[in-house]
C-alpha positions as CSV (number, residue, x, y, z in Angstrom):
1,M,-15.2,-9.5,12.8
2,R,-13.3,-10.5,15.5
3,L,-9.4,-10.6,15.0
4,K,-8.9,-14.5,14.8
5,E,-11.4,-14.5,12.4
6,L,-9.4,-12.2,10.2
7,E,-6.3,-13.6,10.6
8,G,-7.7,-17.0,9.4
9,I,-9.3,-15.3,6.4
10,L,-5.7,-14.0,5.7
11,Q,-3.9,-17.1,6.3
12,Q,-5.9,-18.6,2.8
13,V,-4.2,-15.6,1.0
14,E,-1.5,-17.2,-1.5
15,T,1.8,-15.8,-0.9
16,F,5.1,-15.5,-3.7
17,Q,6.0,-18.7,-5.0
18,S,9.2,-17.3,-6.8
19,P,10.1,-14.2,-5.1
20,K,12.3,-11.7,-6.8
21,V,15.3,-10.5,-4.6
22,Q,16.0,-7.1,-6.4
23,L,12.3,-6.2,-5.3
24,E,13.0,-7.6,-2.0
25,Q,9.9,-9.7,-2.0
26,Y,9.0,-10.9,1.5
27,A,5.4,-11.9,2.4
28,T,3.6,-10.4,5.3
29,S,2.4,-12.7,7.4
30,A,-1.7,-12.9,7.7
31,Q,-0.9,-12.7,11.5
32,L,1.0,-9.4,11.4
33,A,-1.3,-8.0,8.2
34,S,-4.4,-8.7,10.3
35,H,-3.2,-7.2,13.6
36,I,-2.0,-4.2,11.0
37,V,-5.3,-3.8,9.4
38,Y,-7.3,-4.8,12.9
39,T,-5.6,-2.4,14.9
40,A,-6.3,0.7,12.4
41,E,-9.8,-0.3,12.4
42,N,-10.6,-0.9,15.9
43,S,-8.3,1.9,17.5
44,F,-8.4,4.7,15.0
45,G,-11.4,4.1,12.8
46,D,-9.5,3.9,9.3
47,V,-10.7,1.0,7.5
48,S,-14.2,0.9,7.6
49,G,-15.9,3.2,4.9
50,K,-12.4,4.2,3.9
51,L,-10.8,4.8,0.5
52,V,-7.4,2.6,1.1
53,G,-4.5,2.2,-0.6
54,D,-2.2,-1.0,-0.4
55,L,1.8,0.4,-1.9
56,G,3.7,-2.3,-2.8
57,C,0.5,-4.8,-2.6
58,G,2.3,-8.1,-3.5
59,S,-0.2,-10.6,-2.9
60,G,-3.2,-7.8,-2.2
61,V,-2.9,-8.9,1.7
62,F,-3.6,-5.7,3.3
63,A,-6.5,-4.6,0.4
64,I,-8.3,-8.0,0.9
65,G,-7.9,-7.7,5.0
66,A,-9.2,-3.8,4.6
67,R,-12.2,-5.1,2.2
68,C,-12.9,-8.0,5.1
69,L,-13.1,-5.1,7.7
70,E,-15.7,-3.3,5.2
71,A,-13.2,-0.5,3.6
72,G,-15.6,1.4,1.3
73,Y,-12.7,1.1,-2.1
74,C,-9.3,-0.6,-2.1
75,V,-6.1,0.0,-4.4
76,G,-3.1,-1.7,-4.9
77,F,-0.2,-0.6,-6.3
78,D,2.8,-2.7,-7.8
79,I,5.9,-2.8,-10.0
80,D,5.7,-6.3,-10.4
81,E,3.4,-7.8,-12.8
82,D,3.8,-11.5,-11.6
83,A,2.7,-9.7,-8.2
84,L,0.1,-8.2,-9.4
85,A,-1.6,-11.5,-11.0
86,L,-1.0,-13.4,-7.8
87,A,-3.0,-10.5,-6.2
88,R,-5.5,-10.5,-9.1
89,Q,-5.6,-14.4,-8.3
90,N,-6.3,-13.7,-4.9
91,L,-9.0,-11.3,-5.5
92,S,-10.7,-14.0,-7.6
93,D,-10.3,-17.0,-5.1
94,F,-12.2,-14.7,-2.4
95,D,-14.7,-13.2,-4.4
96,M,-13.5,-9.9,-3.6
97,D,-15.0,-6.7,-5.3
98,R,-14.4,-3.0,-4.8
99,V,-10.7,-3.7,-5.3
100,D,-8.7,-2.5,-8.2
101,L,-4.9,-2.9,-9.0
102,V,-2.5,-0.3,-10.6
103,R,0.8,-1.3,-12.0
104,C,2.9,1.4,-11.7
105,D,6.8,2.5,-10.4
106,V,6.4,4.9,-6.9
107,T,10.1,5.0,-6.5
108,V,10.2,7.6,-9.2
109,D,10.7,11.1,-7.8
110,T,8.1,13.7,-7.7
111,A,10.8,16.0,-8.9
112,E,11.2,14.5,-12.3
113,V,7.5,14.3,-12.7
114,D,6.5,17.9,-11.4
115,D,5.6,19.4,-15.1
116,D,2.8,16.9,-15.1
117,V,1.6,17.0,-12.0
118,S,-1.2,19.6,-12.1
119,D,-2.0,17.9,-15.6
120,S,-2.7,14.6,-13.6
121,E,-4.3,16.4,-10.8
122,D,-6.7,17.9,-13.8
123,D,-7.3,14.7,-15.2
124,V,-8.7,13.4,-11.8
125,S,-11.5,16.2,-11.0
126,D,-12.0,16.5,-14.9
127,S,-12.8,12.9,-15.1
128,E,-16.4,13.5,-13.6
129,D,-17.6,14.6,-16.5
130,E,-16.0,11.8,-18.8
131,A,-17.7,9.5,-16.2
132,S,-20.8,10.6,-16.9
133,G,-20.8,10.9,-20.6
134,G,-19.2,14.3,-21.3
135,G,-16.4,12.6,-23.3
136,Q,-14.5,9.8,-23.9
137,N,-12.1,8.1,-21.4
138,S,-8.6,8.3,-23.1
139,S,-6.8,5.9,-20.7
140,T,-7.4,3.2,-18.3
141,S,-6.0,4.5,-15.5
142,S,-7.6,7.8,-15.7
143,A,-11.3,6.0,-15.5
144,H,-9.7,4.0,-12.4
145,A,-8.4,7.2,-10.4
146,T,-12.0,8.7,-11.4
147,E,-14.2,5.9,-9.7
148,S,-11.7,5.4,-6.5
149,E,-11.7,9.4,-6.2
150,E,-15.9,9.7,-6.4
151,I,-16.3,6.4,-4.0
152,G,-17.4,7.7,-0.3
153,V,-18.8,5.2,1.7
154,G,-20.1,1.9,0.2
155,Q,-21.2,4.2,-3.2
156,A,-19.2,1.8,-5.4
157,E,-21.9,0.0,-7.2
158,S,-19.2,-1.7,-9.2
159,P,-15.6,-1.7,-9.5
160,P,-13.7,-0.8,-12.3
161,P,-11.6,-3.1,-14.3
162,T,-8.3,-4.3,-13.1
163,S,-5.4,-2.6,-14.8
164,S,-2.0,-4.2,-15.4
165,S,-0.6,-1.7,-18.0
166,L,2.4,0.0,-16.7
167,E,2.0,3.4,-16.0
168,A,3.8,6.3,-17.7
169,P,6.8,6.8,-14.7
170,G,5.3,9.8,-12.3
171,Q,1.6,8.5,-12.9
172,W,1.0,8.0,-8.9
173,C,0.8,11.5,-8.8
174,R,-2.8,11.4,-10.1
175,W,-3.5,9.8,-6.6
176,R,-2.1,12.3,-4.6
177,K,-3.8,12.8,-1.2
178,Q,-6.7,10.7,-2.7
179,F,-6.3,8.1,0.1
180,D,-8.0,8.1,3.5
181,T,-5.7,5.3,4.7
182,V,-2.4,3.7,3.3
183,F,-0.8,0.6,4.3
184,L,2.6,-0.8,3.1
185,N,5.4,-2.9,4.4
186,P,7.9,-1.4,2.3
187,P,11.6,-3.1,1.2
188,F,13.5,-2.4,4.2
189,G,16.7,-1.6,1.7
190,T,19.9,-3.2,1.1
191,K,23.4,-2.1,0.3
192,A,22.3,-2.3,-3.3
193,N,18.9,-0.6,-2.6
194,A,19.7,1.8,0.1
195,G,16.9,4.3,1.4
196,I,14.2,2.5,-0.8
197,D,12.0,2.5,2.8
198,V,12.0,6.1,2.8
199,A,11.0,6.6,-0.8
200,F,8.3,4.2,-0.2
201,L,7.2,5.9,3.0
202,K,7.5,9.2,1.4
203,R,5.2,8.2,-1.3
204,A,2.5,7.0,1.1
205,V,2.5,10.1,2.6
206,Q,2.1,12.1,-0.6
207,L,-1.1,9.7,-1.6
208,S,-2.7,9.9,2.1
209,R,-5.0,12.6,3.2
210,G,-5.8,10.8,6.4
211,A,-3.1,8.1,7.7
212,V,-0.3,6.1,6.6
213,Y,0.5,2.8,8.5
214,S,4.2,1.2,7.8
215,L,6.5,-1.3,8.8
216,H,10.3,-0.3,9.6
217,K,12.9,-1.8,11.1
218,T,13.0,-0.3,15.3
219,A,16.7,0.8,14.4
220,T,15.4,3.4,12.2
221,R,12.8,4.8,14.4
222,K,14.6,7.6,15.2
223,H,15.7,8.8,11.6
224,L,12.0,8.4,10.5
225,M,10.6,10.5,13.7
226,Q,12.8,13.1,12.5
227,L,11.9,12.9,8.9
228,A,8.3,12.9,9.9
229,E,8.7,16.0,11.4
230,T,11.3,18.1,9.5
231,Q,10.7,17.1,5.9
232,L,7.4,15.0,5.7
233,C,5.3,17.5,7.8
234,V,3.5,14.9,9.9
235,R,3.1,13.4,13.0
236,C,4.5,10.3,13.5
237,E,3.7,7.7,16.2
238,V,4.8,3.8,17.0
239,V,1.6,2.1,17.3
240,A,3.1,-1.3,18.2
241,E,6.7,-2.9,18.5
242,L,6.6,-6.1,16.8
243,R,8.8,-9.0,15.8
244,F,9.0,-9.6,11.9
245,D,10.0,-13.3,11.5
246,L,11.7,-13.4,7.9
247,P,11.8,-16.8,6.6
248,K,14.8,-18.6,4.2
249,T,13.6,-17.2,0.8
250,Y,16.4,-16.7,-0.9
251,K,19.6,-19.2,-2.1
252,F,22.0,-17.0,-0.1
253,H,20.1,-16.9,3.1
254,R,21.8,-19.2,5.5
255,K,19.6,-19.1,8.3
256,K,16.0,-20.9,8.3
257,S,15.0,-17.8,9.5
258,V,15.7,-14.1,11.0
259,D,13.6,-12.6,13.7
260,V,13.6,-8.9,12.8
261,A,12.4,-6.0,15.4
262,V,9.8,-3.8,13.5
263,D,7.4,-0.9,14.4
264,L,4.6,-0.2,13.3
265,L,4.4,3.0,12.7
266,R,1.4,5.4,12.5
267,F,1.5,9.1,10.1
268,D,-1.0,11.3,10.7
269,C,-1.2,13.4,7.2
270,S,-4.7,14.9,7.8
271,A,-3.1,18.1,9.0
272,R,-0.9,18.8,5.8
């Protein structure tokens, strides 16, 4: 699929009608999303046949773009039920299969749930027996983890049902190192929400066994490069320098739009 064709498809994705300021919900444009997913596939081979995560999925534009480029399976994560309803509707409109949606809070720090991590990972590894009839599935989210973990290139015969129930805090841990590729356009972080961009990035790195593609303000580049090396233990490179046009979205916005310089960063998690 050519880039222009992908962008044309993603232009049809419905975006937020009533975005929530406390969640810093801004739509990722079709142009931006298409270029990111297309670059991930054509420059690095990180999409086709891969298990892809869309962190803070919103309308589901990254997941839809990834499936258009033949990702093997996609899972979108968001805390907002309205956003998941929007993503669900978009998936239905596109008749898109092999995409699952999970409602959970990825900002819960790992330290708060470390005691549950081993149990969560055991749930994932043991669920193969459950899926083959060895036991009853005790939770929908466990079934999602099972299906997604077992999927290789084009193996998904039928996707599990979409989930909208809020998983327990920290249950994103069950997906640790399950994804080949994770895409995210995290909140930049306001004064009242400082550091949220780094929190999202840390989760993405923990979920990936391959690569993470994330958008961040160019002004934070030096800090994120240092963070990647000293704390996350992954290699970070600037894939592209972009301009993110933020349209007037909330009542307190004074300008019609603001052009923000952003970096598309690629984090290589394969050596962790």
